[in-house]
Tab-separated table of C-alpha atoms and ligand atoms in Angstrom:
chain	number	residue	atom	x	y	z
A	28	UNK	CA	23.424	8.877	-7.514
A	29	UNK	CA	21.684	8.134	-10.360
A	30	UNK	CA	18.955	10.965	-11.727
A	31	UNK	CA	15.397	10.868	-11.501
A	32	UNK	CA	14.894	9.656	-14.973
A	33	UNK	CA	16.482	6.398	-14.126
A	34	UNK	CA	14.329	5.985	-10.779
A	35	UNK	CA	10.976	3.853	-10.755
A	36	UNK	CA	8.081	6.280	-10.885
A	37	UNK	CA	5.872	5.876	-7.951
A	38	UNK	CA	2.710	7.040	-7.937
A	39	UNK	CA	1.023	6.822	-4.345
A	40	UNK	CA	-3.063	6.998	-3.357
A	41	UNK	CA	-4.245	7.994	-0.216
A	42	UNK	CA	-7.374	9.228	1.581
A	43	UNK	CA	-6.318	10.322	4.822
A	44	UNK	CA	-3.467	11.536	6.791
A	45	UNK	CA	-0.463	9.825	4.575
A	46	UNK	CA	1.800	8.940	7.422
A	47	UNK	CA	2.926	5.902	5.262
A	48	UNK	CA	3.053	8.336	1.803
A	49	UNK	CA	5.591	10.254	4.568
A	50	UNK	CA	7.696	7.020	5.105
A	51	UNK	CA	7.707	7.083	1.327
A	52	UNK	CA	8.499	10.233	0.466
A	53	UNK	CA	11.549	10.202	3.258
A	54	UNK	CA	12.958	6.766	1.758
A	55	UNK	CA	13.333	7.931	-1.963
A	56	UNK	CA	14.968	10.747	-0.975
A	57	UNK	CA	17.362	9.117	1.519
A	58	UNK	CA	17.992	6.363	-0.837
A	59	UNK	CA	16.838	7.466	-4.494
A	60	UNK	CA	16.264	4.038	-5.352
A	61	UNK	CA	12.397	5.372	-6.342
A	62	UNK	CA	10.887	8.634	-6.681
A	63	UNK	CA	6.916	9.887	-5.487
A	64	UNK	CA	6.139	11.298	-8.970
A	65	UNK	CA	2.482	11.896	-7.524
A	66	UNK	CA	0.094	11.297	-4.937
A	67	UNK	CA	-3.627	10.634	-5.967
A	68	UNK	CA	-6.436	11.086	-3.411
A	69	UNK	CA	-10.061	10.467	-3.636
A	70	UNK	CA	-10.166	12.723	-0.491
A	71	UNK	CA	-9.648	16.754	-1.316
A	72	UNK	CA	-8.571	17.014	2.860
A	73	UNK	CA	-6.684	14.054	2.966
A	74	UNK	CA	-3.567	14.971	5.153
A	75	UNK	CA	-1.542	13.586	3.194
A	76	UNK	CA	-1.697	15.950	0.113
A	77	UNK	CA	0.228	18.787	2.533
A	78	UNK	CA	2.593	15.905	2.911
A	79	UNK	CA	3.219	15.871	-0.751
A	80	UNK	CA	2.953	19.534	-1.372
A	81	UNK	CA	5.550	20.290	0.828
A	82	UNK	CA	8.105	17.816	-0.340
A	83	UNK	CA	7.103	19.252	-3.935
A	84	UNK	CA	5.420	16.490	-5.136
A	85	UNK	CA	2.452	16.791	-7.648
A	86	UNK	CA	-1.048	16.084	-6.573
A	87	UNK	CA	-4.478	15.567	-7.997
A	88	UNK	CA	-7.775	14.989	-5.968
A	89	UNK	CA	-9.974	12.312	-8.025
A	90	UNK	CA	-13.307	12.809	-5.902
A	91	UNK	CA	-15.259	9.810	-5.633
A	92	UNK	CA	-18.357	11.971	-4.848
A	93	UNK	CA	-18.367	13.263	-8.550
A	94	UNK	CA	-18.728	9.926	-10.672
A	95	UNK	CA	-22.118	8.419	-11.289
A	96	UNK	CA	-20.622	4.734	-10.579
A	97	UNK	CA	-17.699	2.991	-9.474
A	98	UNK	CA	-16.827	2.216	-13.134
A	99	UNK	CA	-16.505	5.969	-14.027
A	100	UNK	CA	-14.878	6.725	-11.233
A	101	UNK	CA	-12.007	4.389	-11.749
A	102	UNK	CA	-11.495	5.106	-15.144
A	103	UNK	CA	-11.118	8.508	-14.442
A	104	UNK	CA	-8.633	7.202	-11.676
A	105	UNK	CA	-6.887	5.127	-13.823
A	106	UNK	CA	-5.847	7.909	-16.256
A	107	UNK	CA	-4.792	10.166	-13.524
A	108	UNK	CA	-2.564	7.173	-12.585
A	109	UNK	CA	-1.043	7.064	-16.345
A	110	UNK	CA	-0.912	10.401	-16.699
A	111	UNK	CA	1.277	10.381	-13.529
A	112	UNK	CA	3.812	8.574	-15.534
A	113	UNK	CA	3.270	5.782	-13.100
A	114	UNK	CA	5.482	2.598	-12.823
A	115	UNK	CA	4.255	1.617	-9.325
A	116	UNK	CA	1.289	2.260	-7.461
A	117	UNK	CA	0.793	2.074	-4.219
A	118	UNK	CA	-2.209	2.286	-1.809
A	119	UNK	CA	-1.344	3.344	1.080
A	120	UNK	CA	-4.757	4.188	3.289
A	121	UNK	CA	-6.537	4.146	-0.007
A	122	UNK	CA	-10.116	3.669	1.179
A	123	UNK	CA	-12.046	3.235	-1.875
A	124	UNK	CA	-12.552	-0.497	-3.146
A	125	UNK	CA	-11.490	-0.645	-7.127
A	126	UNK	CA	-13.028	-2.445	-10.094
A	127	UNK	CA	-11.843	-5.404	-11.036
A	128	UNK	CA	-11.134	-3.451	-14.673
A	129	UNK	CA	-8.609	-0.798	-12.623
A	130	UNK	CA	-6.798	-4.008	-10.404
A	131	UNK	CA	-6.552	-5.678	-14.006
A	132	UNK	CA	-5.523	-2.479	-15.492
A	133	UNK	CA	-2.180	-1.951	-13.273
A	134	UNK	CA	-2.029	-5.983	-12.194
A	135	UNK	CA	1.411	-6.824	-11.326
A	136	UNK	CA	1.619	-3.015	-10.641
A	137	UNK	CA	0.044	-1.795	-7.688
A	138	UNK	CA	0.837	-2.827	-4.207
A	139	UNK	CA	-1.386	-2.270	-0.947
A	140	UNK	CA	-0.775	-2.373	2.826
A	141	UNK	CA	-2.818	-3.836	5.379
A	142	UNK	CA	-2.901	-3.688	9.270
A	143	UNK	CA	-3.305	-7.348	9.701
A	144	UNK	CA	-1.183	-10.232	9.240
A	145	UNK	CA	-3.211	-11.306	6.334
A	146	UNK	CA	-5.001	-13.290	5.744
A	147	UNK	CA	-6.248	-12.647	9.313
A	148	UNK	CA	-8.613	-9.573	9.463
A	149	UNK	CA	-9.212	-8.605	6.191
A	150	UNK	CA	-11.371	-5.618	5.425
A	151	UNK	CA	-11.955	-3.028	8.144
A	152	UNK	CA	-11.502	-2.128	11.529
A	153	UNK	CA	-8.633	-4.826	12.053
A	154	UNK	CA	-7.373	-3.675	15.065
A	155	UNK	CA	-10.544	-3.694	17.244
A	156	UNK	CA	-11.197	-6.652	15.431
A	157	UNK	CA	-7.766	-8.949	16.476
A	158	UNK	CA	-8.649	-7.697	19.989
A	159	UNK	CA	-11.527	-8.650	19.963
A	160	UNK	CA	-10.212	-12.137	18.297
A	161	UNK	CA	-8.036	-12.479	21.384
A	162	UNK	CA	-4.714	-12.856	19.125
A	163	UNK	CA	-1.446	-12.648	20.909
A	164	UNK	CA	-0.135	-11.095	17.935
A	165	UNK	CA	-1.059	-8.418	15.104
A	166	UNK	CA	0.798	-6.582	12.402
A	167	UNK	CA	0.766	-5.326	8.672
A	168	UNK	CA	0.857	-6.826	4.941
A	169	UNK	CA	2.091	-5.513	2.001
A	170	UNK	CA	0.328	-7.392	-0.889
A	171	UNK	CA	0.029	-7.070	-4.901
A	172	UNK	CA	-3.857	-5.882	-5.457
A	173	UNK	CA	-5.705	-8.720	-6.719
A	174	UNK	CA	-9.810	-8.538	-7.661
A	175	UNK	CA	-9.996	-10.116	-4.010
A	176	UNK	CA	-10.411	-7.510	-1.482
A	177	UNK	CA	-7.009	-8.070	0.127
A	178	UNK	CA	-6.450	-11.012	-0.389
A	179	UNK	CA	-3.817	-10.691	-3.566
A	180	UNK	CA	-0.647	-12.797	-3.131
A	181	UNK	CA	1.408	-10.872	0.385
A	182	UNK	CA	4.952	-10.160	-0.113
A	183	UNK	CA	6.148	-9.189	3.626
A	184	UNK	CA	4.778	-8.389	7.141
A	185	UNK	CA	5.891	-6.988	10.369
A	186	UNK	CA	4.459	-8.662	13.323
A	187	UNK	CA	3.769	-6.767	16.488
A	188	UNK	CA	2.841	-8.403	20.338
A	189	UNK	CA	-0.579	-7.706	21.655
A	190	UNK	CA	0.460	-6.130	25.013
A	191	UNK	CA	-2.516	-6.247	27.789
A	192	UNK	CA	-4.262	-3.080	28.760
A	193	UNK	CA	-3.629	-2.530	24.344
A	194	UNK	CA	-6.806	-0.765	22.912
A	195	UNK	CA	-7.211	-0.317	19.556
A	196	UNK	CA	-5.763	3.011	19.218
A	197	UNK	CA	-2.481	1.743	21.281
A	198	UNK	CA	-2.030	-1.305	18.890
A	199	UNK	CA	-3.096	0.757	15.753
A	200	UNK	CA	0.090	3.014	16.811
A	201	UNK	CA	2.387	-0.288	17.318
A	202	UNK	CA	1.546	-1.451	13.727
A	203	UNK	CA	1.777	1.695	12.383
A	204	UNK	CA	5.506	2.407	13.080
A	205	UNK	CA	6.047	-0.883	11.976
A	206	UNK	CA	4.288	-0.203	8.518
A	207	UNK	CA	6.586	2.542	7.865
A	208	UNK	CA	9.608	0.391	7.679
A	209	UNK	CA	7.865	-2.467	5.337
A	210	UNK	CA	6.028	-0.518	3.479
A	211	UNK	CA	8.955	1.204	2.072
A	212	UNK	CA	11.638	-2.141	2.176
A	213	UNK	CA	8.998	-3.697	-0.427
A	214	UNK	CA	8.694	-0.864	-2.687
A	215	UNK	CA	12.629	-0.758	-2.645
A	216	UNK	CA	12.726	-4.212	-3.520
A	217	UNK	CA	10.097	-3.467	-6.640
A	218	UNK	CA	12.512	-0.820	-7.924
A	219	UNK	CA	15.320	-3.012	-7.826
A	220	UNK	CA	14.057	-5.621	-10.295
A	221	UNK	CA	13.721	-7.860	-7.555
A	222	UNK	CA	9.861	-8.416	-6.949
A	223	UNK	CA	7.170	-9.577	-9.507
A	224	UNK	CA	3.549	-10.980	-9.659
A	225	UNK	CA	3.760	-13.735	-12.415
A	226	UNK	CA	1.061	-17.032	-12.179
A	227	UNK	CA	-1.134	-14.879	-9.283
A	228	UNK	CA	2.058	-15.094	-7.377
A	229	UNK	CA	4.509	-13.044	-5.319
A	230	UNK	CA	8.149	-13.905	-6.097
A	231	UNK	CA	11.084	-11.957	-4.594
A	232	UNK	CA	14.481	-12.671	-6.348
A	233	UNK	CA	13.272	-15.234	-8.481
A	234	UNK	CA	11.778	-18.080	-6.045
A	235	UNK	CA	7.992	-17.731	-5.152
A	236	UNK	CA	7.148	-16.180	-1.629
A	237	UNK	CA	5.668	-19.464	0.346
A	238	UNK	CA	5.872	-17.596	3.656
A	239	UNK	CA	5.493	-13.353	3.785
A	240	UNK	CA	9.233	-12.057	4.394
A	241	UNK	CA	9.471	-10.743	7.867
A	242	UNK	CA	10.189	-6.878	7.606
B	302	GRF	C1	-2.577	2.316	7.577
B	302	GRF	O1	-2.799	1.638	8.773
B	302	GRF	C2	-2.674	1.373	6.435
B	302	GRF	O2	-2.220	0.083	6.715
B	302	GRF	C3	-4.146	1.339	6.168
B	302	GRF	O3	-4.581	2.646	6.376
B	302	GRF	C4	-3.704	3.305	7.282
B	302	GRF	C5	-3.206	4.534	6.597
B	302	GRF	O4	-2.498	5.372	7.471
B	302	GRF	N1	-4.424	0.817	4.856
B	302	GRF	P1	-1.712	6.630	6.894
B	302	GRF	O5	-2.709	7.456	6.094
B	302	GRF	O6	-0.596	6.120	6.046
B	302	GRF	O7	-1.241	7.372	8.094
């Protein structure tokens, strides 16, 4: 296996209970394709942040409460991100929306997932919101971050059925599981060389992504 030093450096923001920074954290070490140099949160009780802690993985709180503006704020995010060392970034239940200075900052470097097939559902409360919608079926994006709120170029998805008698906490929980296969499949695919952004594009292996890969 190859030593840490030769992994991509992923650095890893969350605000809340880091279920995907879990999947994360469990594929780099299964694989070591990658490694969680750090997890970020705006949130000083995120879950997630045990979740790091106890896999020994750094951590740093950057509160949101303690900036005058969204500017300062994600400046002083940004250099916790570089301090990190970071290659990749990834938001993963990062609830904070960033500048269009930080997305420019990292472009081509930060990835996000969403619980919709985007671009169905973007913004919040997607899962009330596709039953609502009446859709037959739901799922999750992994996308580069863009200055459009999710709506950067998507990479890959896993689709899930809407079952009847599904609320929005039992198709939340059908996404999620999916999300923690696809979430860490893309970020493999990063560290191998094989994904880019280039011309506000996704491309995977060297051909632009028409249609999301199917996780
Ligand atoms: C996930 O559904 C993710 O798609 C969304 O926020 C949720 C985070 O869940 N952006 P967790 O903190 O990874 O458990």
């Amino acid at each position: 296996m190859s030593g840490a030093a030769d992994r991509l450096a992923v650095v890893v923001l969350i605000s809340g209970s880091g279920t995907n920074l879990q999947a994360l954290i469990d594929a780099a070490a299964d694989d070591g394709r990658f490694t969680v140099a750090c997890v970020i949160s705006n949130r000083a009780d995120a879950g997630g942040l045990a979740r790091a802690a106890a896999a020994g993985i750094p951590t740093r709180v950057v509160d949101h409460t303690r900036y005058a503006d969204r500017a300062g704020f994600d400046s002083a995010l940004g250099d916790a991100i570089d301090a990190c060392g970071a290659q990749l970034i990834v938001l993963a239940g990062f609830m904070r929306i960033l500048t269009d200075a930080l997305v420019a900052r990292f472009r081509g470097r930060m990835l996000n997932i969403h619980p919709s097939l985007l671009p169905a559902f973007q913004g919040l409360h997607t899962h009330r919101r596709a039953l609502e919608a009446g859709v037959r079926e739901h799922g999750a994006s992994v996308h580069f971050v863009t200055a459009e709120l999710d709506g950067g170029p998507v990479i890959a998805q896993a689709r899930v059925p809407v079952l009847a008698g599904d609320d929005a906490a039992t198709l939340a929980a059908r996404v999620l599981a999916r999300e923690h296969v696809l979430l860490p499949e893309v970020v493999r695919w990063y560290a191998d060389g094989r994904l880019e952004m280039r011309d506000g594009r996704a491309w995977l292996d060297g051909a632009a992504i028409e249609t999301p890969r199917q996780c």
